[in-house]
PDB file of C-alpha atoms in Angstrom:
ATOM      1  CA  MET W   1       0.000   0.000   0.000  1.00 92.00           C
ATOM      2  CA  GLN W   2       1.349   3.410  -0.961  1.00 96.00           C
ATOM      3  CA  ILE W   3       0.409   6.644   0.780  1.00 96.00           C
ATOM      4  CA  ALA W   4       1.122  10.121  -0.559  1.00 97.00           C
ATOM      5  CA  VAL W   5       1.521  12.758   2.140  1.00 97.00           C
ATOM      6  CA  VAL W   6       1.069  15.841  -0.026  1.00 97.00           C
ATOM      7  CA  THR W   7       3.356  18.570   1.258  1.00 97.00           C
ATOM      8  CA  PHE W   8       3.362  22.041  -0.256  1.00 96.00           C
ATOM      9  CA  ASP W   9       5.813  24.886   0.239  1.00 96.00           C
ATOM     10  CA  GLY W  10       5.141  26.610   3.562  1.00 95.00           C
ATOM     11  CA  PHE W  11       3.944  23.337   5.068  1.00 96.00           C
ATOM     12  CA  ASN W  12       3.261  22.670   8.730  1.00 95.00           C
ATOM     13  CA  GLU W  13       5.879  20.195   9.962  1.00 95.00           C
ATOM     14  CA  LEU W  14       3.549  18.565  12.483  1.00 94.00           C
ATOM     15  CA  ASP W  15       1.002  17.699   9.822  1.00 91.00           C
ATOM     16  CA  SER W  16       3.309  16.025   7.324  1.00 94.00           C
ATOM     17  CA  PHE W  17       5.846  14.478   9.689  1.00 95.00           C
ATOM     18  CA  ILE W  18       3.468  13.032  12.288  1.00 93.00           C
ATOM     19  CA  ALA W  19       1.321  11.381   9.629  1.00 93.00           C
ATOM     20  CA  SER W  20       4.229   9.969   7.624  1.00 94.00           C
ATOM     21  CA  GLY W  21       6.165   8.955  10.742  1.00 93.00           C
ATOM     22  CA  LEU W  22       3.298   7.005  12.281  1.00 94.00           C
ATOM     23  CA  ILE W  23       2.405   5.286   9.028  1.00 94.00           C
ATOM     24  CA  ASN W  24       5.989   4.266   8.394  1.00 93.00           C
ATOM     25  CA  ARG W  25       6.229   2.960  11.942  1.00 89.00           C
ATOM     26  CA  ALA W  26       3.749   0.296  10.830  1.00 87.00           C
ATOM     27  CA  ARG W  27       5.995  -0.492   7.847  1.00 79.00           C
ATOM     28  CA  MET W  28       8.945  -0.932  10.204  1.00 77.00           C
ATOM     29  CA  GLN W  29       6.844  -3.468  12.069  1.00 77.00           C
ATOM     30  CA  GLY W  30       6.454  -5.549   8.920  1.00 80.00           C
ATOM     31  CA  GLN W  31       3.285  -4.084   7.438  1.00 80.00           C
ATOM     32  CA  ASP W  32       3.065  -3.574   3.683  1.00 88.00           C
ATOM     33  CA  VAL W  33       2.491   0.177   3.759  1.00 92.00           C
ATOM     34  CA  THR W  34       4.755   3.137   3.033  1.00 95.00           C
ATOM     35  CA  ALA W  35       4.119   6.874   3.273  1.00 96.00           C
ATOM     36  CA  TYR W  36       6.036   9.273   1.054  1.00 97.00           C
ATOM     37  CA  ILE W  37       6.450  13.036   1.321  1.00 97.00           C
ATOM     38  CA  THR W  38       4.961  14.062  -2.018  1.00 97.00           C
ATOM     39  CA  SER W  39       5.512  17.566  -3.361  1.00 97.00           C
ATOM     40  CA  PRO W  40       5.139  19.657  -6.519  1.00 96.00           C
ATOM     41  CA  THR W  41       8.837  20.619  -6.438  1.00 96.00           C
ATOM     42  CA  PRO W  42      12.021  18.664  -5.615  1.00 97.00           C
ATOM     43  CA  THR W  43      12.342  20.492  -2.283  1.00 97.00           C
ATOM     44  CA  VAL W  44       9.853  22.353  -0.103  1.00 97.00           C
ATOM     45  CA  THR W  45      10.416  24.633   2.864  1.00 97.00           C
ATOM     46  CA  SER W  46       8.213  24.541   5.941  1.00 97.00           C
ATOM     47  CA  MET W  47       6.538  27.481   7.623  1.00 96.00           C
ATOM     48  CA  ASN W  48       9.470  27.502  10.063  1.00 96.00           C
ATOM     49  CA  GLY W  49      12.219  27.263   7.467  1.00 96.00           C
ATOM     50  CA  VAL W  50      12.848  23.504   7.473  1.00 96.00           C
ATOM     51  CA  GLU W  51      13.799  22.398   3.967  1.00 96.00           C
ATOM     52  CA  VAL W  52      13.003  18.828   2.975  1.00 96.00           C
ATOM     53  CA  THR W  53      13.518  16.805  -0.162  1.00 97.00           C
ATOM     54  CA  SER W  54      10.413  15.373  -1.741  1.00 97.00           C
ATOM     55  CA  GLN W  55      10.338  11.576  -1.850  1.00 97.00           C
ATOM     56  CA  ARG W  56       7.844  11.487  -4.699  1.00 97.00           C
ATOM     57  CA  PRO W  57       6.704  14.053  -7.297  1.00 97.00           C
ATOM     58  CA  LEU W  58       3.141  15.331  -7.137  1.00 96.00           C
ATOM     59  CA  GLU W  59       2.146  13.037 -10.013  1.00 95.00           C
ATOM     60  CA  PHE W  60       2.556  10.131  -7.588  1.00 97.00           C
ATOM     61  CA  VAL W  61      -0.890  10.937  -6.183  1.00 97.00           C
ATOM     62  CA  SER W  62      -2.498   9.259  -9.199  1.00 95.00           C
ATOM     63  CA  GLU W  63      -1.050   5.872  -8.232  1.00 95.00           C
ATOM     64  CA  ALA W  64      -1.238   6.155  -4.432  1.00 97.00           C
ATOM     65  CA  ASP W  65      -3.779   4.091  -2.519  1.00 96.00           C
ATOM     66  CA  VAL W  66      -4.190   6.869   0.045  1.00 97.00           C
ATOM     67  CA  VAL W  67      -3.634  10.614  -0.390  1.00 98.00           C
ATOM     68  CA  LEU W  68      -3.277  12.833   2.676  1.00 97.00           C
ATOM     69  CA  LEU W  69      -3.221  16.579   2.035  1.00 97.00           C
ATOM     70  CA  GLY W  70      -1.195  18.476   4.600  1.00 94.00           C
ATOM     71  CA  SER W  71      -1.633  22.110   5.531  1.00 95.00           C
ATOM     72  CA  GLY W  72       0.561  25.187   5.625  1.00 95.00           C
ATOM     73  CA  ILE W  73       0.707  28.937   5.378  1.00 95.00           C
ATOM     74  CA  LYS W  74       0.408  28.956   1.576  1.00 95.00           C
ATOM     75  CA  THR W  75      -2.646  26.737   1.105  1.00 94.00           C
ATOM     76  CA  ARG W  76      -4.782  29.581  -0.158  1.00 94.00           C
ATOM     77  CA  ASP W  77      -2.167  30.166  -2.863  1.00 95.00           C
ATOM     78  CA  VAL W  78      -2.399  26.480  -3.734  1.00 95.00           C
ATOM     79  CA  VAL W  79      -6.177  26.549  -4.195  1.00 94.00           C
ATOM     80  CA  ALA W  80      -5.851  29.645  -6.405  1.00 95.00           C
ATOM     81  CA  ASP W  81      -3.400  27.876  -8.728  1.00 95.00           C
ATOM     82  CA  ASP W  82      -5.394  25.996 -11.380  1.00 95.00           C
ATOM     83  CA  THR W  83      -2.254  24.570 -12.975  1.00 95.00           C
ATOM     84  CA  LEU W  84      -1.152  23.068  -9.666  1.00 94.00           C
ATOM     85  CA  LEU W  85      -4.595  21.658  -8.915  1.00 95.00           C
ATOM     86  CA  GLU W  86      -4.675  19.938 -12.296  1.00 94.00           C
ATOM     87  CA  ARG W  87      -1.787  17.847 -10.995  1.00 94.00           C
ATOM     88  CA  LEU W  88      -4.069  16.425  -8.276  1.00 95.00           C
ATOM     89  CA  PRO W  89      -6.403  13.988 -10.075  1.00 94.00           C
ATOM     90  CA  LEU W  90      -7.876  12.529  -6.881  1.00 96.00           C
ATOM     91  CA  ASP W  91     -10.429   9.740  -7.213  1.00 95.00           C
ATOM     92  CA  PRO W  92     -12.442   8.694  -4.126  1.00 95.00           C
ATOM     93  CA  SER W  93     -13.839   5.715  -6.025  1.00 94.00           C
ATOM     94  CA  ARG W  94     -10.439   4.025  -5.815  1.00 95.00           C
ATOM     95  CA  GLN W  95      -8.479   6.042  -3.239  1.00 97.00           C
ATOM     96  CA  LEU W  96      -8.775   7.043   0.386  1.00 97.00           C
ATOM     97  CA  ILE W  97      -8.390  10.820   0.608  1.00 97.00           C
ATOM     98  CA  GLY W  98      -7.770  12.819   3.768  1.00 97.00           C
ATOM     99  CA  SER W  99      -6.932  16.390   4.656  1.00 97.00           C
ATOM    100  CA  GLN W 100      -5.224  18.021   7.602  1.00 96.00           C
ATOM    101  CA  CYS W 101      -6.268  21.520   8.704  1.00 96.00           C
ATOM    102  CA  SER W 102      -6.095  23.872   5.693  1.00 95.00           C
ATOM    103  CA  GLY W 103      -5.735  20.867   3.395  1.00 96.00           C
ATOM    104  CA  ALA W 104      -9.545  20.832   3.548  1.00 97.00           C
ATOM    105  CA  LEU W 105      -9.494  23.933   1.331  1.00 96.00           C
ATOM    106  CA  VAL W 106      -7.903  21.814  -1.396  1.00 97.00           C
ATOM    107  CA  LEU W 107     -10.606  19.161  -1.021  1.00 97.00           C
ATOM    108  CA  ALA W 108     -13.281  21.834  -1.221  1.00 96.00           C
ATOM    109  CA  ARG W 109     -11.690  23.432  -4.289  1.00 95.00           C
ATOM    110  CA  LEU W 110     -11.610  20.010  -5.991  1.00 95.00           C
ATOM    111  CA  GLY W 111     -15.293  19.473  -5.219  1.00 94.00           C
ATOM    112  CA  LEU W 112     -14.690  16.587  -2.835  1.00 95.00           C
ATOM    113  CA  LEU W 113     -16.527  18.136   0.124  1.00 94.00           C
ATOM    114  CA  ALA W 114     -19.838  18.694  -1.664  1.00 89.00           C
ATOM    115  CA  ARG W 115     -22.620  18.008   0.857  1.00 87.00           C
ATOM    116  CA  ARG W 116     -20.035  16.775   3.382  1.00 91.00           C
ATOM    117  CA  PRO W 117     -19.176  18.427   6.704  1.00 95.00           C
ATOM    118  CA  ALA W 118     -15.485  18.766   7.457  1.00 96.00           C
ATOM    119  CA  CYS W 119     -12.949  19.384  10.199  1.00 97.00           C
ATOM    120  CA  THR W 120     -10.242  22.015   9.996  1.00 96.00           C
ATOM    121  CA  ASP W 121      -8.227  24.374  12.187  1.00 96.00           C
ATOM    122  CA  THR W 122      -9.641  27.564  13.687  1.00 95.00           C
ATOM    123  CA  ILE W 123      -7.779  29.865  11.264  1.00 95.00           C
ATOM    124  CA  THR W 124      -8.996  28.021   8.177  1.00 95.00           C
ATOM    125  CA  ARG W 125     -12.552  27.614   9.399  1.00 96.00           C
ATOM    126  CA  PRO W 126     -13.993  30.918   8.068  1.00 96.00           C
ATOM    127  CA  TRP W 127     -12.350  30.409   4.662  1.00 95.00           C
ATOM    128  CA  LEU W 128     -13.851  26.929   4.417  1.00 94.00           C
ATOM    129  CA  GLU W 129     -17.249  28.204   5.479  1.00 95.00           C
ATOM    130  CA  GLU W 130     -17.036  30.862   2.751  1.00 94.00           C
ATOM    131  CA  ARG W 131     -16.937  27.956   0.321  1.00 92.00           C
ATOM    132  CA  GLY W 132     -20.200  26.620   1.733  1.00 92.00           C
ATOM    133  CA  VAL W 133     -18.707  23.807   3.802  1.00 95.00           C
ATOM    134  CA  THR W 134     -20.180  23.020   7.217  1.00 96.00           C
ATOM    135  CA  VAL W 135     -17.278  22.907   9.673  1.00 96.00           C
ATOM    136  CA  LEU W 136     -17.581  20.578  12.654  1.00 96.00           C
ATOM    137  CA  ASP W 137     -16.318  21.387  16.130  1.00 96.00           C
ATOM    138  CA  ALA W 138     -14.420  18.108  16.190  1.00 96.00           C
ATOM    139  CA  PRO W 139     -10.890  16.868  15.556  1.00 96.00           C
ATOM    140  CA  PHE W 140     -11.773  14.242  12.942  1.00 96.00           C
ATOM    141  CA  HIS W 141     -14.589  13.240  10.635  1.00 96.00           C
ATOM    142  CA  ALA W 142     -14.806  10.574   7.939  1.00 95.00           C
ATOM    143  CA  GLU W 143     -17.500   9.694   5.436  1.00 93.00           C
ATOM    144  CA  GLY W 144     -16.726   6.873   3.060  1.00 91.00           C
ATOM    145  CA  ALA W 145     -13.406   7.486   1.348  1.00 95.00           C
ATOM    146  CA  ILE W 146     -13.014  11.090   2.567  1.00 96.00           C
ATOM    147  CA  ALA W 147     -11.626  12.133   5.957  1.00 97.00           C
ATOM    148  CA  THR W 148     -10.734  15.513   7.434  1.00 97.00           C
ATOM    149  CA  ALA W 149      -8.832  16.424  10.588  1.00 97.00           C
ATOM    150  CA  GLY W 150      -8.530  19.723  12.416  1.00 96.00           C
ATOM    151  CA  GLY W 151      -5.705  20.900  14.674  1.00 94.00           C
ATOM    152  CA  CYS W 152      -2.051  19.960  14.207  1.00 92.00           C
ATOM    153  CA  LEU W 153      -2.048  17.082  16.678  1.00 93.00           C
ATOM    154  CA  ALA W 154      -5.185  15.676  15.040  1.00 94.00           C
ATOM    155  CA  SER W 155      -2.793  14.320  12.408  1.00 95.00           C
ATOM    156  CA  VAL W 156      -2.556  11.240  14.623  1.00 96.00           C
ATOM    157  CA  TYR W 157      -6.207  10.539  13.800  1.00 96.00           C
ATOM    158  CA  LEU W 158      -5.582  10.885  10.077  1.00 96.00           C
ATOM    159  CA  ALA W 159      -2.631   8.491  10.288  1.00 96.00           C
ATOM    160  CA  ALA W 160      -4.642   5.985  12.332  1.00 95.00           C
ATOM    161  CA  TRP W 161      -7.524   6.176   9.831  1.00 96.00           C
ATOM    162  CA  ALA W 162      -5.154   5.552   6.929  1.00 95.00           C
ATOM    163  CA  LEU W 163      -3.575   2.571   8.697  1.00 95.00           C
ATOM    164  CA  LEU W 164      -6.947   1.192   9.763  1.00 94.00           C
ATOM    165  CA  HIS W 165      -8.172   1.071   6.174  1.00 94.00           C
ATOM    166  CA  THR W 166      -4.957  -0.243   4.633  1.00 94.00           C
ATOM    167  CA  VAL W 167      -3.309  -2.687   7.043  1.00 92.00           C
ATOM    168  CA  GLY W 168      -6.021  -3.152   9.666  1.00 91.00           C
ATOM    169  CA  GLU W 169      -6.997  -2.435  13.257  1.00 91.00           C
ATOM    170  CA  ARG W 170      -4.218  -4.239  15.084  1.00 89.00           C
ATOM    171  CA  ALA W 171      -1.481  -2.679  12.955  1.00 90.00           C
ATOM    172  CA  ALA W 172      -2.956   0.774  13.496  1.00 92.00           C
ATOM    173  CA  TRP W 173      -3.227   0.111  17.231  1.00 92.00           C
ATOM    174  CA  ALA W 174       0.415  -1.018  17.404  1.00 92.00           C
ATOM    175  CA  ALA W 175       1.747   2.018  15.535  1.00 92.00           C
ATOM    176  CA  ILE W 176      -0.135   4.490  17.710  1.00 93.00           C
ATOM    177  CA  GLU W 177       0.776   2.604  20.884  1.00 94.00           C
ATOM    178  CA  TYR W 178       4.479   2.776  20.020  1.00 92.00           C
ATOM    179  CA  ALA W 179       4.365   6.564  19.729  1.00 93.00           C
ATOM    180  CA  ALA W 180       2.000   7.272  22.638  1.00 94.00           C
ATOM    181  CA  PRO W 181       3.488   8.715  25.862  1.00 95.00           C
ATOM    182  CA  VAL W 182       4.734   6.227  28.428  1.00 96.00           C
ATOM    183  CA  GLY W 183       2.194   5.750  31.187  1.00 95.00           C
ATOM    184  CA  GLU W 184      -0.631   6.919  28.918  1.00 95.00           C
ATOM    185  CA  LYS W 185      -0.377   4.433  26.087  1.00 94.00           C
ATOM    186  CA  GLU W 186      -3.621   2.529  26.510  1.00 92.00           C
ATOM    187  CA  GLU W 187      -5.604   5.685  27.231  1.00 94.00           C
ATOM    188  CA  VAL W 188      -4.223   7.466  24.167  1.00 94.00           C
ATOM    189  CA  VAL W 189      -4.609   4.526  21.813  1.00 93.00           C
ATOM    190  CA  ARG W 190      -8.181   3.834  22.876  1.00 93.00           C
ATOM    191  CA  ARG W 191      -9.107   7.485  22.355  1.00 94.00           C
ATOM    192  CA  VAL W 192      -7.473   7.623  18.933  1.00 95.00           C
ATOM    193  CA  MET W 193      -8.969   4.369  17.722  1.00 94.00           C
ATOM    194  CA  SER W 194     -12.391   5.254  19.075  1.00 93.00           C
ATOM    195  CA  THR W 195     -12.254   8.608  17.299  1.00 94.00           C
ATOM    196  CA  VAL W 196     -11.562   6.956  13.946  1.00 92.00           C
ATOM    197  CA  GLY W 197     -14.470   4.576  14.447  1.00 85.00           C
ATOM    198  CA  VAL W 198     -13.061   1.431  16.040  1.00 78.00           C
ATOM    199  CA  ARG W 199     -14.833  -0.252  18.932  1.00 66.00           C
ATOM    200  CA  THR W 200     -11.708  -0.641  21.023  1.00 57.00           C
ATOM    201  CA  ALA W 201     -13.139  -3.192  23.445  1.00 52.00           C
ATOM    202  CA  ALA W 202     -12.876  -5.754  20.679  1.00 50.00           C
ATOM    203  CA  LEU W 203      -9.159  -5.216  20.188  1.00 51.00           C
ATOM    204  CA  ARG W 204      -7.741  -6.153  23.546  1.00 49.00           C
TER     205      ARG W 204
END
């Protein structure tokens, strides 16, 4: 399973790195899933000046099983760039598609949030509402193949959702448990898995 973590210039490090790190933790545990930082340019620079090299070009999204759209300080520039958006041929009939914070603006611009409520961060909320999207006061929401998360640390929910629907409940549980704080592991994992729709009593 291949996952594209779409990362634009001006990206939020927490969004892209938490999601890709947690997903690849499952790969390190023997699961057949890999997340790749996927960008429109060979390198991108974060909102705090961290420069990273893209692992896959933006065209990789067409072959990925899951596409997660990260956020950043330039997302409104992204949604105003028709040429860039043409490089995002997302297809919910064959892909899982998720957004983190302002990444929901990209989903809305592509028409993927029609008649769907969404989660986003507090700064992006009014811009999303201007596009006619109902914004939920919640960290995560999924309907079918589309999921949205709001708040930087909500990226853990997006990663868990992606793992749940690619390599299964126990693999998702194990990846989140590994990263959860010592002394709080079971509490954190049960909350995360419950939020993404798993009845955790059945897992342990």
